[in-house]
Coordinates of C-alpha atoms in Angstrom, one line a residue:
X1 CA -129.0 40.5 -93.9
X2 CA -127.8 41.0 -90.8
X3 CA -128.8 37.1 -90.3
X4 CA -126.2 36.0 -92.9
X5 CA -123.7 37.7 -90.7
X6 CA -122.1 34.0 -89.8
X7 CA -120.9 34.0 -93.0
X8 CA -118.4 37.0 -92.4
X9 CA -115.5 35.1 -90.2
X10 CA -117.1 31.4 -91.9
X11 CA -115.1 32.5 -95.2
X12 CA -111.6 33.2 -93.8
X13 CA -112.1 30.0 -91.8
X14 CA -112.5 27.7 -95.0
X15 CA -110.0 29.7 -96.7
X16 CA -107.6 28.5 -93.5
X17 CA -108.5 25.0 -93.7
X18 CA -108.5 24.7 -97.4
X19 CA -104.9 26.2 -97.5
X20 CA -103.5 25.2 -94.4
X21 CA -104.6 21.2 -95.6
X22 CA -103.9 21.5 -99.1
X23 CA -100.8 23.5 -98.6
X24 CA -98.3 20.8 -100.3
X25 CA -100.6 19.9 -102.9
X26 CA -102.0 22.7 -104.5
X27 CA -100.3 25.5 -106.7
X28 CA -99.4 29.1 -105.8
X29 CA -102.0 30.5 -107.9
X30 CA -105.1 28.6 -106.3
X31 CA -103.5 29.1 -102.9
X32 CA -103.6 33.0 -103.7
X33 CA -107.1 32.9 -105.0
X34 CA -108.5 30.3 -102.6
X35 CA -106.8 33.3 -99.7
X36 CA -107.7 36.5 -101.5
X37 CA -111.2 35.2 -102.5
X38 CA -112.3 34.0 -99.0
X39 CA -111.7 38.2 -97.6
X40 CA -113.2 39.0 -100.8
X41 CA -116.2 37.3 -100.2
X42 CA -116.2 38.2 -96.5
X43 CA -116.1 41.9 -97.6
X44 CA -119.3 41.7 -100.1
X45 CA -121.2 40.3 -97.2
X46 CA -119.9 43.1 -94.8
X47 CA -121.0 45.7 -97.1
X48 CA -124.4 44.0 -97.7
X49 CA -124.6 44.2 -93.7
X50 CA -123.4 47.6 -93.4
X51 CA -126.0 49.4 -95.8
X52 CA -128.6 46.7 -93.6
X53 CA -127.5 48.3 -90.5
X54 CA -127.2 52.0 -91.5
X55 CA -131.1 51.4 -92.8
X56 CA -132.4 49.3 -90.5
X57 CA -130.3 49.9 -87.2
X58 CA -128.1 46.8 -85.3
X59 CA -129.2 43.6 -83.8
X60 CA -128.0 40.7 -82.0
X61 CA -127.9 37.3 -84.0
X62 CA -127.4 34.2 -81.8
X63 CA -126.2 31.2 -82.8
X64 CA -125.9 28.9 -80.2
X65 CA -125.1 28.8 -76.4
X66 CA -121.2 28.6 -76.1
X67 CA -121.4 27.9 -72.5
X68 CA -124.3 26.5 -70.0
X69 CA -124.6 26.0 -66.8
X70 CA -127.8 25.7 -64.9
X71 CA -128.9 29.7 -65.0
X72 CA -125.1 30.9 -66.2
X73 CA -125.6 31.1 -69.8
X74 CA -122.9 32.4 -72.6
X75 CA -124.3 32.7 -75.6
X76 CA -122.1 32.5 -79.1
X77 CA -123.8 35.8 -80.3
X78 CA -122.7 38.0 -82.8
X79 CA -123.5 41.8 -82.0
X80 CA -124.0 43.5 -85.6
X81 CA -124.3 47.2 -85.4
X82 CA -122.9 50.8 -86.2
X83 CA -119.2 49.7 -84.5
X84 CA -118.8 46.5 -85.5
X85 CA -120.6 47.0 -89.1
X86 CA -117.9 49.7 -89.6
X87 CA -114.8 47.5 -88.4
X88 CA -116.2 44.4 -90.4
X89 CA -115.6 46.7 -93.8
X90 CA -112.1 48.0 -92.5
X91 CA -111.1 44.9 -91.7
X92 CA -112.1 42.8 -94.7
X93 CA -111.7 45.8 -97.2
X94 CA -108.1 46.9 -96.3
X95 CA -107.6 42.5 -95.2
X96 CA -108.5 41.8 -99.3
X97 CA -106.0 44.5 -100.6
X98 CA -103.2 42.9 -98.4
X99 CA -104.0 39.3 -99.3
X100 CA -103.9 40.2 -103.4
X101 CA -100.8 42.4 -102.5
X102 CA -99.5 38.8 -100.6
X103 CA -99.7 36.7 -104.1
X104 CA -97.2 38.4 -105.8
X105 CA -94.6 39.8 -103.0
X106 CA -94.3 36.1 -101.6
X107 CA -93.7 34.5 -104.8
X108 CA -90.7 33.1 -104.1
X109 CA -91.3 31.2 -101.6
X110 CA -91.7 27.3 -101.5
X111 CA -95.5 26.4 -102.6
X112 CA -95.9 24.7 -99.0
X113 CA -94.5 28.0 -97.0
X114 CA -96.6 30.0 -99.1
X115 CA -99.5 28.2 -98.5
X116 CA -99.3 28.1 -94.8
X117 CA -98.6 32.1 -95.0
X118 CA -101.7 32.4 -96.5
X119 CA -103.3 29.9 -94.0
X120 CA -102.3 32.0 -91.3
X121 CA -103.2 35.1 -92.8
X122 CA -106.5 33.5 -93.4
X123 CA -106.4 32.6 -89.5
X124 CA -105.5 36.2 -88.5
X125 CA -108.5 37.5 -90.4
X126 CA -110.7 35.1 -89.0
X127 CA -109.4 35.6 -85.4
X128 CA -110.5 40.0 -85.7
X129 CA -113.4 39.6 -87.4
X130 CA -114.5 37.2 -84.5
X131 CA -113.1 39.8 -82.0
X132 CA -115.2 42.9 -83.5
X133 CA -118.4 40.9 -84.3
X134 CA -118.6 39.2 -80.5
X135 CA -121.7 40.1 -78.7
X136 CA -120.0 39.4 -75.3
X137 CA -116.7 39.9 -73.6
X138 CA -116.1 36.3 -73.8
X139 CA -116.2 35.7 -78.0
X140 CA -114.4 39.4 -77.8
X141 CA -111.5 37.7 -76.0
X142 CA -111.3 34.2 -77.9
X143 CA -110.7 36.6 -81.2
X144 CA -108.4 38.5 -78.6
X145 CA -106.4 35.3 -78.2
X146 CA -106.5 34.4 -81.9
X147 CA -105.2 37.3 -82.9
X148 CA -101.9 36.7 -80.3
X149 CA -101.6 33.6 -81.8
X150 CA -101.2 34.5 -85.6
X151 CA -99.1 37.9 -84.4
X152 CA -96.7 35.0 -83.3
X153 CA -97.0 32.5 -86.1
X154 CA -96.7 35.4 -88.8
X155 CA -94.2 37.7 -87.4
X156 CA -92.1 34.3 -86.7
X157 CA -93.0 33.1 -90.3
X158 CA -89.2 32.8 -91.1
X159 CA -88.3 30.7 -88.1
X160 CA -84.8 29.2 -89.4
X161 CA -84.0 33.1 -88.3
X162 CA -83.7 32.9 -84.5
X163 CA -84.0 36.5 -84.4
X164 CA -87.1 36.7 -85.9
X165 CA -88.4 33.7 -83.6
X166 CA -87.2 35.9 -80.6
X167 CA -89.6 39.1 -82.1
X168 CA -92.0 36.4 -82.4
X169 CA -91.7 35.1 -78.3
X170 CA -91.4 38.9 -77.1
X171 CA -94.9 39.9 -79.0
X172 CA -96.5 36.3 -77.4
X173 CA -95.2 37.1 -74.1
X174 CA -96.0 41.0 -73.8
X175 CA -99.4 40.6 -75.3
X176 CA -99.8 37.9 -72.5
X177 CA -99.3 40.3 -70.0
X178 CA -102.1 42.4 -71.2
X179 CA -104.6 39.7 -71.9
X180 CA -104.2 38.8 -68.0
X181 CA -105.3 42.3 -67.3
X182 CA -108.5 41.7 -69.7
X183 CA -109.3 38.2 -68.5
X184 CA -109.0 39.5 -64.8
X185 CA -111.9 42.6 -66.0
X186 CA -113.5 39.4 -67.2
X187 CA -113.8 37.6 -64.5
X188 CA -114.8 40.5 -62.3
X189 CA -118.0 41.3 -64.6
X190 CA -119.2 37.5 -64.2
X191 CA -119.1 37.9 -60.3
X192 CA -120.3 41.2 -59.9
X193 CA -123.1 40.7 -62.6
X194 CA -123.3 37.2 -63.5
X195 CA -123.3 38.3 -67.5
X196 CA -120.6 38.9 -70.5
X197 CA -123.2 40.1 -73.1
X198 CA -122.8 43.9 -73.6
X199 CA -126.3 44.6 -73.6
X200 CA -126.8 43.0 -69.8
X201 CA -123.7 44.6 -68.9
X202 CA -124.3 48.1 -70.0
X203 CA -128.3 48.0 -69.0
X204 CA -126.9 46.9 -65.4
X205 CA -123.7 49.2 -65.0
X206 CA -125.6 50.7 -62.1
X207 CA -125.6 48.2 -60.4
X208 CA -121.8 48.2 -60.2
X209 CA -120.1 50.3 -57.4
X210 CA -117.8 53.3 -58.4
X211 CA -114.8 51.2 -57.4
X212 CA -115.9 48.1 -59.5
X213 CA -116.3 50.1 -62.3
X214 CA -112.6 52.0 -62.4
X215 CA -110.9 48.7 -61.2
X216 CA -112.6 46.8 -64.6
X217 CA -112.4 49.5 -66.8
X218 CA -108.4 49.8 -65.5
X219 CA -107.8 46.1 -66.0
X220 CA -109.5 46.5 -69.6
X221 CA -107.0 49.0 -70.3
X222 CA -104.1 46.9 -69.3
X223 CA -105.1 44.3 -72.1
X224 CA -106.0 47.3 -74.6
X225 CA -101.8 48.3 -73.8
X226 CA -100.8 45.2 -74.7
X227 CA -102.7 44.7 -78.1
X228 CA -102.1 48.3 -78.9
X229 CA -98.5 48.7 -77.7
X230 CA -98.8 51.6 -75.3
X231 CA -96.2 52.3 -72.5
X232 CA -95.1 50.3 -71.1
X233 CA -96.3 47.3 -73.2
X234 CA -95.4 48.6 -76.7
X235 CA -91.6 47.5 -77.4
X236 CA -93.1 44.2 -79.0
X237 CA -94.5 46.4 -82.0
X238 CA -91.4 47.5 -83.6
X239 CA -89.5 44.2 -83.5
X240 CA -92.6 42.7 -85.2
X241 CA -91.1 44.1 -88.3
X242 CA -89.3 40.6 -88.6
X243 CA -92.2 39.0 -90.3
X244 CA -93.1 40.0 -94.2
X245 CA -93.9 43.1 -95.0
X246 CA -97.5 42.5 -95.7
X247 CA -98.0 41.4 -92.4
X248 CA -96.6 44.6 -91.1
X249 CA -99.3 45.9 -92.7
X250 CA -102.5 43.3 -91.7
X251 CA -101.2 43.9 -88.1
X252 CA -100.5 47.6 -88.0
X253 CA -104.0 48.9 -90.2
X254 CA -106.7 46.5 -90.1
X255 CA -106.0 43.6 -87.1
X256 CA -104.5 43.4 -83.7
X257 CA -103.4 46.7 -83.4
X258 CA -106.6 48.4 -83.4
X259 CA -108.4 45.5 -81.1
X260 CA -107.3 47.9 -78.0
X261 CA -109.3 51.1 -79.3
X262 CA -112.5 48.9 -80.5
X263 CA -112.7 47.2 -76.8
X264 CA -112.7 50.8 -75.0
X265 CA -115.2 52.5 -77.8
X266 CA -117.5 49.2 -77.3
X267 CA -117.0 49.8 -73.7
X268 CA -117.5 53.6 -73.8
X269 CA -120.4 53.7 -71.1
X270 CA -117.9 51.8 -68.2
X271 CA -115.5 54.7 -69.5
X272 CA -117.4 57.8 -69.3
X273 CA -118.4 56.4 -65.5
X274 CA -114.8 55.9 -64.7
X275 CA -112.7 59.5 -64.9
X276 CA -109.7 58.4 -63.1
X277 CA -109.2 55.8 -66.1
X278 CA -110.4 58.3 -68.8
X279 CA -107.3 60.4 -67.4
X280 CA -105.2 57.5 -67.6
X281 CA -105.9 56.3 -70.7
X282 CA -105.4 59.8 -71.8
X283 CA -102.5 60.3 -70.5
X284 CA -100.8 57.1 -71.6
X285 CA -101.9 57.8 -75.1
X286 CA -100.4 61.3 -75.1
X287 CA -97.1 59.8 -73.7
X288 CA -96.7 57.1 -76.2
X289 CA -97.8 59.5 -78.9
X290 CA -95.1 62.0 -78.0
X291 CA -92.4 59.3 -76.8
X292 CA -93.0 56.8 -80.1
X293 CA -92.2 59.8 -82.4
X294 CA -89.1 61.4 -81.2
X295 CA -88.0 57.8 -81.8
X296 CA -88.7 57.5 -85.1
X297 CA -87.2 60.7 -85.9
X298 CA -83.8 58.7 -85.9
X299 CA -84.6 55.3 -86.9
X300 CA -82.6 54.4 -90.1
X301 CA -85.3 51.1 -90.9
X302 CA -88.0 52.0 -93.4
X303 CA -89.8 49.5 -91.5
X304 CA -89.3 50.6 -88.2
X305 CA -89.7 54.4 -89.2
X306 CA -93.2 53.4 -89.8
X307 CA -93.7 50.8 -86.8
X308 CA -93.0 53.7 -84.5
X309 CA -94.9 56.1 -86.4
X310 CA -97.9 53.8 -85.6
X311 CA -97.3 53.7 -81.9
X312 CA -97.4 57.1 -82.2
X313 CA -100.3 57.1 -84.0
X314 CA -102.2 54.6 -81.8
X315 CA -101.4 56.9 -78.7
X316 CA -103.6 59.5 -81.0
X317 CA -106.5 57.3 -80.5
X318 CA -105.8 56.6 -77.1
X319 CA -106.1 60.4 -76.5
X320 CA -109.4 60.6 -78.4
X321 CA -110.8 57.5 -76.0
X322 CA -109.6 59.4 -72.8
X323 CA -111.3 63.0 -73.6
X324 CA -114.4 61.3 -74.3
X325 CA -114.5 61.8 -78.4
X326 CA -114.8 57.9 -79.2
X327 CA -116.2 58.9 -82.4
X328 CA -112.8 60.7 -83.3
X329 CA -110.5 57.9 -82.1
X330 CA -112.9 55.1 -84.4
X331 CA -112.2 58.1 -87.1
X332 CA -108.7 57.7 -86.9
X333 CA -108.7 54.3 -86.8
X334 CA -110.3 54.6 -90.4
X335 CA -108.3 56.6 -91.8
X336 CA -105.0 55.5 -90.1
X337 CA -106.0 51.9 -91.8
X338 CA -105.9 53.8 -95.1
X339 CA -102.6 55.4 -94.8
X340 CA -100.9 52.8 -92.9
X341 CA -101.8 50.0 -95.0
X342 CA -100.6 52.3 -98.2
X343 CA -97.5 53.1 -96.5
X344 CA -96.1 49.4 -95.6
X345 CA -97.4 48.0 -98.9
X346 CA -95.4 50.6 -100.5
X347 CA -92.4 50.3 -98.5
X348 CA -92.7 46.5 -99.1
X349 CA -92.7 47.9 -103.0
X350 CA -89.5 49.8 -102.1
X351 CA -88.0 46.9 -100.8
X352 CA -89.1 44.1 -103.3
X353 CA -87.3 46.7 -105.9
X354 CA -84.3 47.3 -103.7
X355 CA -83.6 43.1 -103.1
X356 CA -84.6 43.4 -99.3
X357 CA -82.4 46.4 -98.2
X358 CA -84.7 48.3 -95.6
X359 CA -81.8 50.9 -94.7
X360 CA -83.3 54.1 -96.2
X361 CA -79.6 55.8 -96.0
X362 CA -78.4 53.4 -99.0
X363 CA -81.8 54.6 -101.0
X364 CA -82.6 57.9 -102.6
X365 CA -83.5 59.0 -106.2
X366 CA -86.2 55.9 -106.6
X367 CA -89.1 58.6 -107.4
X368 CA -87.9 57.8 -111.2
X369 CA -87.6 54.3 -111.0
X370 CA -90.4 53.2 -109.1
X371 CA -93.1 56.3 -110.0
X372 CA -96.7 54.6 -109.0
X373 CA -95.0 53.5 -105.7
X374 CA -93.4 57.1 -105.1
X375 CA -96.2 59.0 -105.8
X376 CA -98.8 56.9 -103.3
X377 CA -96.4 56.9 -100.4
X378 CA -96.2 60.8 -100.6
X379 CA -100.1 60.5 -100.6
X380 CA -99.8 58.9 -97.8
X381 CA -97.1 61.2 -96.5
X382 CA -99.4 64.0 -97.0
X383 CA -102.0 61.8 -95.3
X384 CA -100.9 61.3 -92.0
X385 CA -99.0 64.2 -91.6
X386 CA -102.3 65.9 -91.4
X387 CA -102.3 68.3 -94.2
X388 CA -105.8 68.9 -95.6
X389 CA -108.2 67.6 -97.7
X390 CA -106.4 64.4 -96.6
X391 CA -107.7 61.8 -94.6
X392 CA -105.9 62.1 -91.6
X393 CA -106.2 65.7 -91.6
X394 CA -110.0 65.4 -90.9
X395 CA -109.7 62.5 -88.1
X396 CA -106.4 64.3 -86.2
X397 CA -107.8 67.3 -86.0
X398 CA -110.8 65.7 -84.7
X399 CA -109.2 64.3 -81.8
X400 CA -106.8 67.6 -80.9
X401 CA -109.7 70.0 -80.7
X402 CA -111.5 67.4 -78.4
X403 CA -108.3 67.3 -76.4
X404 CA -108.0 71.1 -76.3
X405 CA -111.7 71.6 -75.0
X406 CA -110.7 69.0 -71.9
X407 CA -107.3 70.3 -71.3
X408 CA -105.2 72.9 -73.3
X409 CA -102.4 71.2 -72.6
X410 CA -103.3 67.8 -74.1
X411 CA -103.6 70.2 -77.1
X412 CA -100.2 71.3 -77.1
X413 CA -98.5 68.2 -76.5
X414 CA -100.1 66.8 -79.5
X415 CA -99.7 69.5 -81.7
X416 CA -96.0 68.8 -80.9
X417 CA -96.2 64.9 -81.8
X418 CA -98.1 66.0 -85.4
X419 CA -95.2 68.2 -85.7
X420 CA -92.6 65.5 -85.2
X421 CA -94.4 63.1 -87.2
X422 CA -94.5 65.2 -90.1
X423 CA -90.6 65.7 -90.0
X424 CA -89.6 61.9 -89.5
X425 CA -92.4 60.9 -92.6
X426 CA -90.9 63.6 -94.6
X427 CA -87.6 62.6 -93.5
X428 CA -88.4 59.1 -94.3
X429 CA -89.7 60.1 -97.8
X430 CA -86.8 62.3 -98.9
X431 CA -84.6 60.0 -97.7
X432 CA -86.4 57.3 -99.9
X433 CA -87.3 58.8 -103.2
X434 CA -85.6 62.5 -103.7
X435 CA -81.8 63.2 -104.5
X436 CA -79.5 60.4 -106.0
X437 CA -79.4 57.0 -105.8
X438 CA -77.2 55.6 -102.8
X439 CA -77.2 52.2 -103.4
X440 CA -74.9 49.5 -105.4
X441 CA -75.0 49.3 -109.1
X442 CA -76.4 46.2 -109.2
X443 CA -79.2 47.2 -107.3
X444 CA -79.5 50.6 -109.4
X445 CA -79.4 48.5 -112.6
X446 CA -82.5 46.0 -111.3
X447 CA -84.7 48.8 -110.0
X448 CA -88.2 48.2 -111.4
X449 CA -91.9 49.2 -110.7
X450 CA -93.6 46.3 -109.0
X451 CA -96.0 44.2 -110.6
X452 CA -99.8 44.9 -110.8
X453 CA -100.9 43.0 -107.6
X454 CA -98.7 45.1 -105.3
X455 CA -99.5 48.2 -107.5
X456 CA -103.0 47.9 -107.4
X457 CA -103.7 48.1 -103.8
X458 CA -101.0 50.9 -103.5
X459 CA -103.5 53.1 -105.8
X460 CA -106.5 52.2 -104.3
X461 CA -105.5 52.8 -100.6
X462 CA -104.0 56.0 -102.1
X463 CA -107.3 57.1 -102.7
X464 CA -108.8 56.2 -99.7
X465 CA -105.7 58.2 -98.3
X466 CA -107.1 61.1 -100.2
X467 CA -111.0 61.1 -99.6
X468 CA -111.4 58.9 -96.8
X469 CA -111.8 61.5 -94.3
X470 CA -114.7 63.0 -96.0
X471 CA -116.8 61.1 -94.5
X472 CA -115.8 63.1 -91.2
X473 CA -115.6 66.8 -92.4
X474 CA -116.5 68.6 -89.0
X475 CA -119.7 70.7 -88.8
X476 CA -117.5 74.2 -88.8
X477 CA -117.3 73.9 -92.3
X478 CA -121.4 72.7 -92.8
X479 CA -124.1 72.0 -91.1
X480 CA -124.8 68.0 -90.2
X481 CA -121.5 67.4 -92.2
X482 CA -120.2 64.8 -90.1
X483 CA -121.9 61.9 -91.7
X484 CA -119.8 59.4 -89.8
X485 CA -120.4 61.1 -86.3
X486 CA -124.3 60.4 -87.2
X487 CA -123.6 56.8 -88.1
X488 CA -121.7 56.1 -84.9
X489 CA -124.3 58.1 -82.7
X490 CA -126.5 54.7 -81.4
X491 CA -123.7 53.1 -79.9
X492 CA -122.2 56.6 -77.9
X493 CA -125.9 57.9 -77.0
X494 CA -125.7 57.3 -73.5
X495 CA -121.5 58.2 -73.0
X496 CA -123.1 61.5 -74.4
X497 CA -125.7 61.9 -72.2
X498 CA -123.7 61.4 -69.0
X499 CA -120.5 62.9 -70.6
X500 CA -120.1 66.9 -69.9
X501 CA -119.7 68.4 -73.1
X502 CA -117.5 71.0 -74.2
X503 CA -117.6 72.7 -77.9
X504 CA -115.3 75.4 -79.0
X505 CA -116.2 78.5 -81.1
X506 CA -116.3 78.7 -85.1
X507 CA -113.2 81.1 -84.9
X508 CA -111.3 78.9 -82.6
X509 CA -111.3 75.9 -84.5
X510 CA -110.0 77.9 -88.0
X511 CA -107.6 79.3 -85.9
X512 CA -106.2 76.0 -84.6
X513 CA -107.0 74.2 -87.4
X514 CA -105.1 77.0 -89.6
X515 CA -102.0 77.5 -87.2
X516 CA -101.5 73.6 -87.0
X517 CA -101.6 73.0 -90.5
X518 CA -99.1 75.8 -91.2
X519 CA -96.6 75.0 -88.6
X520 CA -97.1 70.9 -90.6
X521 CA -96.1 72.8 -94.0
X522 CA -93.1 74.5 -92.3
X523 CA -91.6 71.5 -90.7
X524 CA -92.0 69.5 -94.0
X525 CA -90.3 72.0 -96.2
X526 CA -87.9 71.7 -93.4
X527 CA -87.2 68.0 -93.7
X528 CA -87.3 67.7 -97.4
X529 CA -84.3 71.0 -97.4
X530 CA -82.5 69.2 -94.5
X531 CA -82.5 65.9 -96.7
X532 CA -82.7 66.4 -99.8
X533 CA -79.0 66.5 -100.8
X534 CA -77.8 63.8 -97.8
X535 CA -75.2 61.5 -98.7
X536 CA -74.1 58.8 -96.3
X537 CA -70.4 60.3 -95.9
X538 CA -71.8 63.7 -94.5
X539 CA -73.5 61.9 -91.6
X540 CA -71.4 61.9 -88.4
X541 CA -71.7 59.3 -85.8
X542 CA -75.0 60.4 -83.6
X543 CA -73.9 61.5 -80.1
X544 CA -76.0 63.0 -77.1
X545 CA -79.7 62.6 -77.7
X546 CA -79.4 61.5 -81.5
X547 CA -77.6 58.7 -80.0
X548 CA -80.1 58.3 -77.5
X549 CA -83.2 58.5 -80.0
X550 CA -81.4 55.9 -82.1
X551 CA -81.2 53.3 -79.4
X552 CA -85.4 54.2 -78.7
X553 CA -84.2 55.7 -75.2
X554 CA -82.8 52.1 -74.4
X555 CA -85.7 50.9 -73.1
X556 CA -85.0 47.4 -74.5
X557 CA -81.7 47.6 -72.5
X558 CA -83.6 48.6 -69.8
X559 CA -86.3 45.8 -69.5
X560 CA -83.7 43.5 -70.1
X561 CA -81.6 44.7 -67.3
X562 CA -84.7 45.4 -65.0
X563 CA -86.9 42.6 -65.7
X564 CA -85.5 39.8 -68.7
X565 CA -81.9 39.0 -67.0
X566 CA -83.1 38.9 -63.5
X567 CA -85.5 36.3 -64.4
X568 CA -83.1 34.3 -66.5
X569 CA -80.8 34.5 -63.1
X570 CA -83.8 33.0 -61.4
X571 CA -84.5 30.5 -64.0
X572 CA -81.1 29.4 -63.9
X573 CA -80.8 29.1 -60.2
X574 CA -83.7 26.7 -60.3
X575 CA -82.4 24.8 -63.5
X576 CA -78.7 24.0 -62.1
X577 CA -79.5 24.4 -58.3
X578 CA -83.0 23.0 -57.9
X579 CA -83.8 21.1 -60.6
X580 CA -80.2 19.5 -61.4
X581 CA -78.5 19.5 -58.3
X582 CA -81.8 18.5 -56.1
X583 CA -84.4 17.0 -58.0
X584 CA -81.9 15.4 -61.3
X585 CA -79.7 14.7 -58.4
X586 CA -82.0 12.8 -56.3
X587 CA -83.6 10.6 -58.8
X588 CA -80.6 10.1 -60.6
X589 CA -78.9 9.0 -57.3
X590 CA -81.2 6.6 -56.4
X591 CA -80.2 4.9 -59.9
X592 CA -76.5 5.2 -59.5
X593 CA -76.7 3.8 -56.1
X594 CA -78.9 0.7 -57.4
X595 CA -76.0 0.3 -60.4
X596 CA -73.4 0.3 -57.9
X597 CA -75.1 -2.2 -55.8
X598 CA -75.7 -4.4 -58.6
X599 CA -72.0 -4.4 -59.6
X600 CA -71.0 -5.2 -56.3
X601 CA -73.4 -8.1 -56.2
X602 CA -72.3 -9.7 -59.5
X603 CA -68.9 -9.7 -58.1
X604 CA -70.0 -13.0 -56.0
X605 CA -70.6 -14.8 -59.4
X606 CA -67.2 -16.0 -59.8
X607 CA -67.5 -19.4 -61.3
X608 CA -65.7 -21.2 -58.6
X609 CA -66.9 -24.3 -56.6
X610 CA -65.5 -23.4 -53.7
X611 CA -66.7 -20.1 -53.1
X612 CA -70.3 -21.1 -54.0
X613 CA -70.3 -24.1 -51.3
X614 CA -68.6 -21.3 -48.4
X615 CA -71.5 -18.8 -49.2
X616 CA -74.3 -21.6 -48.7
X617 CA -72.7 -22.6 -45.3
X618 CA -72.7 -18.8 -44.4
X619 CA -75.9 -17.9 -45.7
X620 CA -76.9 -21.6 -43.7
X621 CA -75.5 -19.8 -40.5
X622 CA -77.2 -16.4 -41.1
X623 CA -80.7 -18.4 -41.6
X624 CA -80.0 -20.6 -38.3
X625 CA -78.8 -17.3 -36.6
X626 CA -82.4 -15.6 -37.5
X627 CA -84.8 -18.4 -36.9
X628 CA -83.1 -19.7 -33.6
X629 CA -83.5 -17.5 -30.5
X630 CA -80.1 -17.6 -28.1
X631 CA -82.2 -20.4 -26.1
X632 CA -82.7 -22.3 -28.7
X633 CA -79.2 -22.5 -30.0
X634 CA -77.5 -22.9 -26.1
X635 CA -79.9 -25.8 -26.0
X636 CA -79.1 -27.8 -29.2
X637 CA -75.4 -27.0 -28.4
X638 CA -75.6 -28.8 -25.0
X639 CA -77.1 -31.7 -26.3
X640 CA -74.8 -31.6 -28.7
X641 CA -72.0 -31.9 -26.0

């Protein structure tokens, strides 16, 4: 079955071509069928590949040579193993549900823009599939750049709005910063080992010095910081909410932002041999988790809260990678895909019902109008908050337990972030669904549940958010219970041999789970009690720390002052002084000189014969002066007289 792996990215690519080329002539229904059907076909093939890998193990499928120069070869090959097959299911499964949801959410668009949207969406999934399937860093980088391009196209999908275009440009530029790090690491590997294939790199890693390994992993991490929105390259992700809500769900749950996690998990041997880089990954991840959570506490845009939540949850994934809990990080990618896709799509259902209103202060009481959206959103909140037995509990607990074994300080800071997560998510839930409706009478009159194309994905994702974590039940509850860990064991086997193992006693794990869960429940009740009777008139203008958090710690303003404005000033100098006054001045000056001379010369053509005879005589005199030297002129004059 692995031989047919090329079909997985091929179907979305065909969907992109069909919808992209035929968007002006195809109906919306046909566009939706092609766009969604291509991803469903990929999911079916991915499912068959997953069971084949589970039964027989992994393999490398080479399609052709992408680059071949003398003895240097970069094959266009796919890595079909436990890690890639798991990501295939996440990408195509969640991707199909988002495509189906989009067929109703985007139905108001004109047919050609509807087709353009689905073409971009298919290309996005194709690029992510190429990224996770590539058997070497070059193919991964092609997919890496592809998802960056598609994010730009989809964030700026409504391109008539300049603010959306700015958000798309911001995402594109900030990702290029990270991509430079990836590219430098790739060149470093090619220089030192002459190959970029995973098998060859990991088999010959002993040929690299400790400095090489540290430098390569640091540079790869720079790429991961850009794609997966970590400090300091995280500010593009909240602005990415400018795109349609299903796009936000796809970026946050199944594609782009998980790319950095996948890349480091795939490169786990390199990172295990670079303890300094691992420490940096853990510290940056933990700092991002806490920092983004503090911002989410005071955001009022329903999508912005979820966006900063994603940044925070990605921080936990990097914390897991940094402490060597590779399985835990990948596990959290999976569970996060379930509940974050659910939360974004449920938020889209709310926005759809509220006629594009996104301010949660103007909502409230939607529980009775949107029953399916309400219950699914609540389940998503419980999952992300880490309440057992929901999926987020098991994956986040695994990361925090590994962090405690590595450094207890990591654990306590991580728990503080989890408590903030519970608070801002249930603040969001309470302000949106509980209490009295605070919108306009016209909005209230038109409130209704979304169509089945939107509610069906919500129900499926809600079920996955509840039971999806059961594949990773910790072994403290039952021996050999963590089936996902056993499935991924071949991928992380070498790292497990090299890393120092830290194990906690069963009593410690029970105590930590119970204490953190109890604290989270208290925080949830506090959030609900604080906001269930909320009225917009009761809210005073934010001040002090609250104002700082509302303004996102003024990081965007800091970047503008330190980076953007100086660059604009430098660009203005080159534009006005160097280009316009210098280069343009020189080029235009030559043209002006020629024009001036021509205007003066044409005055000679006066039409008066006397003037022409005078000019002719003067020209003859000049001619004689040029062609006869002084002696010749003297002899000529003496002969005349």
